[in-house]
């Protein structure tokens, strides 16, 4: 909601705080969804490397939980959007990101 009401800095703080809480809870899909939302927000604020990093983190988290195709597709979409924003034409592994 912070992002929707143009409070992007507050949204970043909320998402950054939410991810460790979701990890501690053991809910990998929740953590992966948070990473996907953070990737979306990073793209919105023109943080392309951050968007790619968040998407990669989300894919890593999604792989740790039950298989949810829509979640995996969302994260691959966020990766593709980050690559497109960076005008990167090589595979995602070429983008320097760390989970």
mmCIF file of N, CA and C in Angstrom:
data_model
loop_
_atom_site.group_PDB
_atom_site.id
_atom_site.type_symbol
_atom_site.label_atom_id
_atom_site.label_comp_id
_atom_site.label_asym_id
_atom_site.label_seq_id
_atom_site.Cartn_x
_atom_site.Cartn_y
_atom_site.Cartn_z
ATOM 1 N N UNK A 1 0.817 -1.182 0.000
ATOM 2 C CA UNK A 1 0.000 0.000 0.000
ATOM 3 C C UNK A 1 0.865 1.251 0.000
ATOM 4 N N UNK A 2 2.027 1.195 0.636
ATOM 5 C CA UNK A 2 2.911 2.357 0.639
ATOM 6 C C UNK A 2 3.320 2.707 -0.788
ATOM 7 N N UNK A 3 3.641 1.688 -1.574
ATOM 8 C CA UNK A 3 4.018 1.922 -2.972
ATOM 9 C C UNK A 3 2.840 2.492 -3.754
ATOM 10 N N UNK A 4 1.664 1.947 -3.556
ATOM 11 C CA UNK A 4 0.476 2.408 -4.275
ATOM 12 C C UNK A 4 0.125 3.856 -3.952
ATOM 13 N N UNK A 5 0.522 4.327 -2.772
ATOM 14 C CA UNK A 5 0.231 5.708 -2.399
ATOM 15 C C UNK A 5 1.467 6.608 -2.552
ATOM 16 N N UNK A 6 2.403 6.174 -3.413
ATOM 17 C CA UNK A 6 3.599 6.958 -3.777
ATOM 18 C C UNK A 6 4.567 7.184 -2.620
ATOM 19 N N UNK A 7 4.625 6.260 -1.700
ATOM 20 C CA UNK A 7 5.595 6.313 -0.610
ATOM 21 C C UNK A 7 6.617 5.186 -0.819
ATOM 22 N N UNK A 8 7.360 5.284 -1.917
ATOM 23 C CA UNK A 8 8.265 4.197 -2.305
ATOM 24 C C UNK A 8 9.360 3.927 -1.277
ATOM 25 N N UNK A 9 9.906 4.962 -0.658
ATOM 26 C CA UNK A 9 10.953 4.743 0.348
ATOM 27 C C UNK A 9 10.417 3.935 1.527
ATOM 28 N N UNK A 10 9.206 4.233 1.921
ATOM 29 C CA UNK A 10 8.577 3.480 3.006
ATOM 30 C C UNK A 10 8.304 2.039 2.570
ATOM 31 N N UNK A 11 7.883 1.865 1.321
ATOM 32 C CA UNK A 11 7.635 0.518 0.795
ATOM 33 C C UNK A 11 8.913 -0.309 0.807
ATOM 34 N N UNK A 12 10.029 0.310 0.426
ATOM 35 C CA UNK A 12 11.319 -0.398 0.446
ATOM 36 C C UNK A 12 11.637 -0.852 1.868
ATOM 37 N N UNK A 13 11.433 0.024 2.832
ATOM 38 C CA UNK A 13 11.692 -0.335 4.237
ATOM 39 C C UNK A 13 10.817 -1.499 4.679
ATOM 40 N N UNK A 14 9.533 -1.455 4.316
ATOM 41 C CA UNK A 14 8.620 -2.532 4.707
ATOM 42 C C UNK A 14 9.033 -3.864 4.086
ATOM 43 N N UNK A 15 9.352 -3.842 2.797
ATOM 44 C CA UNK A 15 9.728 -5.094 2.118
ATOM 45 C C UNK A 15 11.050 -5.629 2.652
ATOM 46 N N UNK A 16 11.988 -4.728 2.906
ATOM 47 C CA UNK A 16 13.288 -5.152 3.438
ATOM 48 C C UNK A 16 13.128 -5.777 4.818
ATOM 49 N N UNK A 17 12.212 -5.250 5.595
ATOM 50 C CA UNK A 17 11.960 -5.809 6.926
ATOM 51 C C UNK A 17 11.142 -7.098 6.848
ATOM 52 N N UNK A 18 10.250 -7.183 5.882
ATOM 53 C CA UNK A 18 9.362 -8.344 5.769
ATOM 54 C C UNK A 18 10.098 -9.609 5.344
ATOM 55 N N UNK A 19 11.114 -9.469 4.494
ATOM 56 C CA UNK A 19 11.786 -10.664 3.975
ATOM 57 C C UNK A 19 12.409 -11.521 5.079
ATOM 58 N N UNK A 20 13.201 -10.964 5.992
ATOM 59 C CA UNK A 20 13.752 -11.830 7.051
ATOM 60 C C UNK A 20 12.668 -12.450 7.938
ATOM 61 N N UNK A 21 11.589 -11.716 8.157
ATOM 62 C CA UNK A 21 10.495 -12.280 8.958
ATOM 63 C C UNK A 21 9.858 -13.474 8.252
ATOM 64 N N UNK A 22 9.667 -13.353 6.935
ATOM 65 C CA UNK A 22 9.097 -14.471 6.171
ATOM 66 C C UNK A 22 10.049 -15.659 6.167
ATOM 67 N N UNK A 23 11.342 -15.384 6.051
ATOM 68 C CA UNK A 23 12.325 -16.487 6.070
ATOM 69 C C UNK A 23 12.285 -17.216 7.401
ATOM 70 N N UNK A 24 12.254 -16.462 8.500
ATOM 71 C CA UNK A 24 12.225 -17.075 9.831
ATOM 72 C C UNK A 24 10.959 -17.905 10.011
ATOM 73 N N UNK A 25 9.865 -17.467 9.410
ATOM 74 C CA UNK A 25 8.610 -18.201 9.544
ATOM 75 C C UNK A 25 8.657 -19.544 8.816
ATOM 76 N N UNK A 26 9.618 -19.692 7.886
ATOM 77 C CA UNK A 26 9.719 -20.926 7.118
ATOM 78 C C UNK A 26 8.797 -20.956 5.909
ATOM 79 N N UNK A 27 8.150 -19.847 5.612
ATOM 80 C CA UNK A 27 7.215 -19.780 4.487
ATOM 81 C C UNK A 27 7.963 -19.291 3.247
ATOM 82 N N UNK A 28 8.574 -20.235 2.528
ATOM 83 C CA UNK A 28 9.370 -19.891 1.347
ATOM 84 C C UNK A 28 8.554 -19.180 0.264
ATOM 85 N N UNK A 29 7.320 -19.610 -0.034
ATOM 86 C CA UNK A 29 6.541 -18.877 -1.037
ATOM 87 C C UNK A 29 6.258 -17.431 -0.629
ATOM 88 N N UNK A 30 5.993 -17.196 0.647
ATOM 89 C CA UNK A 30 5.779 -15.826 1.109
ATOM 90 C C UNK A 30 7.047 -15.005 0.904
ATOM 91 N N UNK A 31 8.184 -15.562 1.291
ATOM 92 C CA UNK A 31 9.456 -14.861 1.122
ATOM 93 C C UNK A 31 9.726 -14.583 -0.363
ATOM 94 N N UNK A 32 9.434 -15.544 -1.217
ATOM 95 C CA UNK A 32 9.646 -15.360 -2.658
ATOM 96 C C UNK A 32 8.717 -14.283 -3.215
ATOM 97 N N UNK A 33 7.485 -14.225 -2.732
ATOM 98 C CA UNK A 33 6.551 -13.183 -3.156
ATOM 99 C C UNK A 33 7.023 -11.800 -2.711
ATOM 100 N N UNK A 34 7.572 -11.710 -1.531
ATOM 101 C CA UNK A 34 8.123 -10.447 -1.050
ATOM 102 C C UNK A 34 9.274 -10.010 -1.953
ATOM 103 N N UNK A 35 10.138 -10.951 -2.312
ATOM 104 C CA UNK A 35 11.248 -10.629 -3.208
ATOM 105 C C UNK A 35 10.735 -10.170 -4.575
ATOM 106 N N UNK A 36 9.679 -10.799 -5.070
ATOM 107 C CA UNK A 36 9.102 -10.392 -6.354
ATOM 108 C C UNK A 36 8.548 -8.973 -6.265
ATOM 109 N N UNK A 37 7.883 -8.659 -5.174
ATOM 110 C CA UNK A 37 7.354 -7.309 -4.982
ATOM 111 C C UNK A 37 8.485 -6.294 -4.866
ATOM 112 N N UNK A 38 9.546 -6.658 -4.178
ATOM 113 C CA UNK A 38 10.701 -5.769 -4.061
ATOM 114 C C UNK A 38 11.356 -5.556 -5.429
ATOM 115 N N UNK A 39 11.391 -6.586 -6.254
ATOM 116 C CA UNK A 39 11.936 -6.455 -7.607
ATOM 117 C C UNK A 39 11.087 -5.481 -8.420
ATOM 118 N N UNK A 40 9.775 -5.622 -8.325
ATOM 119 C CA UNK A 40 8.862 -4.711 -9.024
ATOM 120 C C UNK A 40 9.097 -3.269 -8.577
ATOM 121 N N UNK A 41 9.204 -3.070 -7.280
ATOM 122 C CA UNK A 41 9.429 -1.732 -6.743
ATOM 123 C C UNK A 41 10.789 -1.184 -7.197
ATOM 124 N N UNK A 42 11.806 -2.030 -7.204
ATOM 125 C CA UNK A 42 13.134 -1.590 -7.654
ATOM 126 C C UNK A 42 13.081 -1.123 -9.108
ATOM 127 N N UNK A 43 12.362 -1.848 -9.947
ATOM 128 C CA UNK A 43 12.211 -1.407 -11.340
ATOM 129 C C UNK A 43 11.488 -0.073 -11.408
ATOM 130 N N UNK A 44 10.473 0.075 -10.606
ATOM 131 C CA UNK A 44 9.691 1.314 -10.593
ATOM 132 C C UNK A 44 10.549 2.510 -10.189
ATOM 133 N N UNK A 45 11.529 2.284 -9.332
ATOM 134 C CA UNK A 45 12.400 3.360 -8.860
ATOM 135 C C UNK A 45 13.723 3.409 -9.629
ATOM 136 N N UNK A 46 13.771 2.721 -10.763
ATOM 137 C CA UNK A 46 14.948 2.716 -11.656
ATOM 138 C C UNK A 46 16.199 2.098 -11.038
ATOM 139 N N UNK A 47 16.014 1.173 -10.120
ATOM 140 C CA UNK A 47 17.134 0.418 -9.559
ATOM 141 C C UNK A 47 17.191 -0.930 -10.265
ATOM 142 N N UNK A 48 17.710 -0.910 -11.491
ATOM 143 C CA UNK A 48 17.714 -2.122 -12.316
ATOM 144 C C UNK A 48 18.552 -3.237 -11.706
ATOM 145 N N UNK A 49 19.786 -2.963 -11.233
ATOM 146 C CA UNK A 49 20.539 -4.061 -10.600
ATOM 147 C C UNK A 49 19.821 -4.621 -9.375
ATOM 148 N N UNK A 50 19.194 -3.748 -8.601
ATOM 149 C CA UNK A 50 18.437 -4.213 -7.438
ATOM 150 C C UNK A 50 17.263 -5.081 -7.845
ATOM 151 N N UNK A 51 16.592 -4.702 -8.927
ATOM 152 C CA UNK A 51 15.464 -5.497 -9.427
ATOM 153 C C UNK A 51 15.918 -6.895 -9.818
ATOM 154 N N UNK A 52 17.043 -6.974 -10.506
ATOM 155 C CA UNK A 52 17.572 -8.281 -10.907
ATOM 156 C C UNK A 52 17.975 -9.105 -9.691
ATOM 157 N N UNK A 53 18.597 -8.448 -8.728
ATOM 158 C CA UNK A 53 19.046 -9.136 -7.507
ATOM 159 C C UNK A 53 17.844 -9.674 -6.718
ATOM 160 N N UNK A 54 16.802 -8.863 -6.572
ATOM 161 C CA UNK A 54 15.607 -9.307 -5.853
ATOM 162 C C UNK A 54 14.936 -10.478 -6.576
ATOM 163 N N UNK A 55 14.862 -10.411 -7.908
ATOM 164 C CA UNK A 55 14.237 -11.504 -8.671
ATOM 165 C C UNK A 55 15.024 -12.798 -8.501
ATOM 166 N N UNK A 56 16.351 -12.693 -8.536
ATOM 167 C CA UNK A 56 17.197 -13.879 -8.364
ATOM 168 C C UNK A 56 17.020 -14.462 -6.958
ATOM 169 N N UNK A 57 16.943 -13.584 -5.974
ATOM 170 C CA UNK A 57 16.703 -14.033 -4.598
ATOM 171 C C UNK A 57 15.362 -14.751 -4.505
ATOM 172 N N UNK A 58 14.345 -14.172 -5.144
ATOM 173 C CA UNK A 58 13.026 -14.784 -5.128
ATOM 174 C C UNK A 58 13.005 -16.166 -5.760
ATOM 175 N N UNK A 59 13.716 -16.310 -6.883
ATOM 176 C CA UNK A 59 13.785 -17.632 -7.528
ATOM 177 C C UNK A 59 14.468 -18.647 -6.618
ATOM 178 N N UNK A 60 15.502 -18.206 -5.929
ATOM 179 C CA UNK A 60 16.198 -19.090 -4.986
ATOM 180 C C UNK A 60 15.244 -19.510 -3.858
ATOM 181 N N UNK A 61 14.496 -18.558 -3.330
ATOM 182 C CA UNK A 61 13.551 -18.862 -2.254
ATOM 183 C C UNK A 61 12.411 -19.755 -2.737
ATOM 184 N N UNK A 62 11.909 -19.475 -3.933
ATOM 185 C CA UNK A 62 10.802 -20.272 -4.482
ATOM 186 C C UNK A 62 11.210 -21.736 -4.648
ATOM 187 N N UNK A 63 12.460 -21.969 -4.974
ATOM 188 C CA UNK A 63 12.947 -23.340 -5.163
ATOM 189 C C UNK A 63 13.002 -24.110 -3.843
ATOM 190 N N UNK A 64 12.962 -23.407 -2.717
ATOM 191 C CA UNK A 64 13.043 -24.053 -1.404
ATOM 192 C C UNK A 64 11.682 -24.494 -0.862
ATOM 193 N N UNK A 65 10.620 -24.077 -1.519
ATOM 194 C CA UNK A 65 9.282 -24.404 -1.027
ATOM 195 C C UNK A 65 8.530 -25.271 -2.003
ATOM 196 N N UNK A 66 7.221 -25.372 -1.803
ATOM 197 C CA UNK A 66 6.409 -26.159 -2.733
ATOM 198 C C UNK A 66 6.406 -25.499 -4.115
ATOM 199 N N UNK A 67 6.261 -26.320 -5.127
ATOM 200 C CA UNK A 67 6.267 -25.819 -6.508
ATOM 201 C C UNK A 67 4.984 -25.031 -6.766
ATOM 202 N N UNK A 68 5.150 -23.739 -7.072
ATOM 203 C CA UNK A 68 4.014 -22.869 -7.369
ATOM 204 C C UNK A 68 4.318 -22.201 -8.714
ATOM 205 N N UNK A 69 3.804 -22.768 -9.795
ATOM 206 C CA UNK A 69 4.149 -22.268 -11.132
ATOM 207 C C UNK A 69 3.899 -20.774 -11.336
ATOM 208 N N UNK A 70 2.808 -20.251 -10.809
ATOM 209 C CA UNK A 70 2.513 -18.820 -10.997
ATOM 210 C C UNK A 70 3.567 -17.946 -10.321
ATOM 211 N N UNK A 71 4.053 -18.361 -9.183
ATOM 212 C CA UNK A 71 5.088 -17.615 -8.468
ATOM 213 C C UNK A 71 6.401 -17.664 -9.241
ATOM 214 N N UNK A 72 6.769 -18.844 -9.696
ATOM 215 C CA UNK A 72 7.997 -18.985 -10.482
ATOM 216 C C UNK A 72 7.914 -18.156 -11.759
ATOM 217 N N UNK A 73 6.760 -18.173 -12.407
ATOM 218 C CA UNK A 73 6.570 -17.376 -13.627
ATOM 219 C C UNK A 73 6.700 -15.889 -13.323
ATOM 220 N N UNK A 74 6.117 -15.458 -12.209
ATOM 221 C CA UNK A 74 6.224 -14.040 -11.829
ATOM 222 C C UNK A 74 7.682 -13.641 -11.636
ATOM 223 N N UNK A 75 8.446 -14.476 -10.982
ATOM 224 C CA UNK A 75 9.853 -14.166 -10.729
ATOM 225 C C UNK A 75 10.679 -14.183 -12.020
ATOM 226 N N UNK A 76 10.382 -15.112 -12.918
ATOM 227 C CA UNK A 76 11.071 -15.107 -14.210
ATOM 228 C C UNK A 76 10.695 -13.847 -15.000
ATOM 229 N N UNK A 77 9.449 -13.427 -14.874
ATOM 230 C CA UNK A 77 9.016 -12.194 -15.536
ATOM 231 C C UNK A 77 9.765 -10.995 -14.970
ATOM 232 N N UNK A 78 9.941 -10.960 -13.657
ATOM 233 C CA UNK A 78 10.676 -9.848 -13.052
ATOM 234 C C UNK A 78 12.135 -9.857 -13.511
ATOM 235 N N UNK A 79 12.714 -11.038 -13.657
ATOM 236 C CA UNK A 79 14.075 -11.138 -14.177
ATOM 237 C C UNK A 79 14.140 -10.599 -15.600
ATOM 238 N N UNK A 80 13.192 -11.003 -16.425
ATOM 239 C CA UNK A 80 13.159 -10.544 -17.816
ATOM 240 C C UNK A 80 12.968 -9.033 -17.891
ATOM 241 N N UNK A 81 12.119 -8.489 -17.043
ATOM 242 C CA UNK A 81 11.905 -7.042 -17.037
ATOM 243 C C UNK A 81 13.186 -6.310 -16.648
ATOM 244 N N UNK A 82 13.927 -6.846 -15.676
ATOM 245 C CA UNK A 82 15.191 -6.215 -15.268
ATOM 246 C C UNK A 82 16.203 -6.268 -16.410
ATOM 247 N N UNK A 83 16.273 -7.409 -17.086
ATOM 248 C CA UNK A 83 17.194 -7.529 -18.223
ATOM 249 C C UNK A 83 16.811 -6.567 -19.341
ATOM 250 N N UNK A 84 15.526 -6.444 -19.595
ATOM 251 C CA UNK A 84 15.065 -5.528 -20.636
ATOM 252 C C UNK A 84 15.380 -4.080 -20.259
ATOM 253 N N UNK A 85 15.176 -3.748 -18.999
ATOM 254 C CA UNK A 85 15.464 -2.384 -18.551
ATOM 255 C C UNK A 85 16.950 -2.063 -18.651
ATOM 256 N N UNK A 86 17.770 -3.092 -18.493
ATOM 257 C CA UNK A 86 19.221 -2.910 -18.589
ATOM 258 C C UNK A 86 19.708 -3.045 -20.025
ATOM 259 N N UNK A 87 18.784 -3.336 -20.952
ATOM 260 C CA UNK A 87 19.130 -3.593 -22.351
ATOM 261 C C UNK A 87 20.153 -4.719 -22.436
ATOM 262 N N UNK A 88 19.984 -5.694 -21.563
ATOM 263 C CA UNK A 88 20.885 -6.849 -21.497
ATOM 264 C C UNK A 88 20.348 -7.928 -22.421
ATOM 265 N N UNK A 89 21.161 -8.380 -23.330
ATOM 266 C CA UNK A 89 20.708 -9.378 -24.298
ATOM 267 C C UNK A 89 21.329 -10.752 -24.073
ATOM 268 N N UNK A 90 22.158 -10.878 -23.052
ATOM 269 C CA UNK A 90 22.744 -12.177 -22.740
ATOM 270 C C UNK A 90 21.937 -12.832 -21.613
ATOM 271 N N UNK A 91 22.211 -14.090 -21.313
ATOM 272 C CA UNK A 91 21.427 -14.811 -20.310
ATOM 273 C C UNK A 91 21.492 -14.121 -18.941
ATOM 274 N N UNK A 92 20.491 -14.353 -18.087
ATOM 275 C CA UNK A 92 20.441 -13.704 -16.781
ATOM 276 C C UNK A 92 21.682 -13.900 -15.931
ATOM 277 N N UNK A 93 22.363 -15.018 -16.073
ATOM 278 C CA UNK A 93 23.558 -15.269 -15.250
ATOM 279 C C UNK A 93 24.652 -14.248 -15.547
ATOM 280 N N UNK A 94 24.575 -13.579 -16.677
ATOM 281 C CA UNK A 94 25.582 -12.579 -17.013
ATOM 282 C C UNK A 94 25.384 -11.290 -16.236
ATOM 283 N N UNK A 95 24.211 -11.081 -15.673
ATOM 284 C CA UNK A 95 23.965 -9.901 -14.870
ATOM 285 C C UNK A 95 24.595 -10.108 -13.508
ATOM 286 N N UNK A 96 25.415 -9.224 -13.065
ATOM 287 C CA UNK A 96 26.121 -9.441 -11.794
ATOM 288 C C UNK A 96 25.179 -9.187 -10.632
ATOM 289 N N UNK A 97 24.643 -10.279 -10.093
ATOM 290 C CA UNK A 97 23.751 -10.198 -8.937
ATOM 291 C C UNK A 97 24.134 -11.269 -7.939
ATOM 292 N N UNK A 98 23.799 -11.014 -6.685
ATOM 293 C CA UNK A 98 23.991 -12.012 -5.627
ATOM 294 C C UNK A 98 22.689 -12.133 -4.881
ATOM 295 N N UNK A 99 22.278 -13.365 -4.533
ATOM 296 C CA UNK A 99 21.031 -13.524 -3.777
ATOM 297 C C UNK A 99 21.122 -12.908 -2.398
#
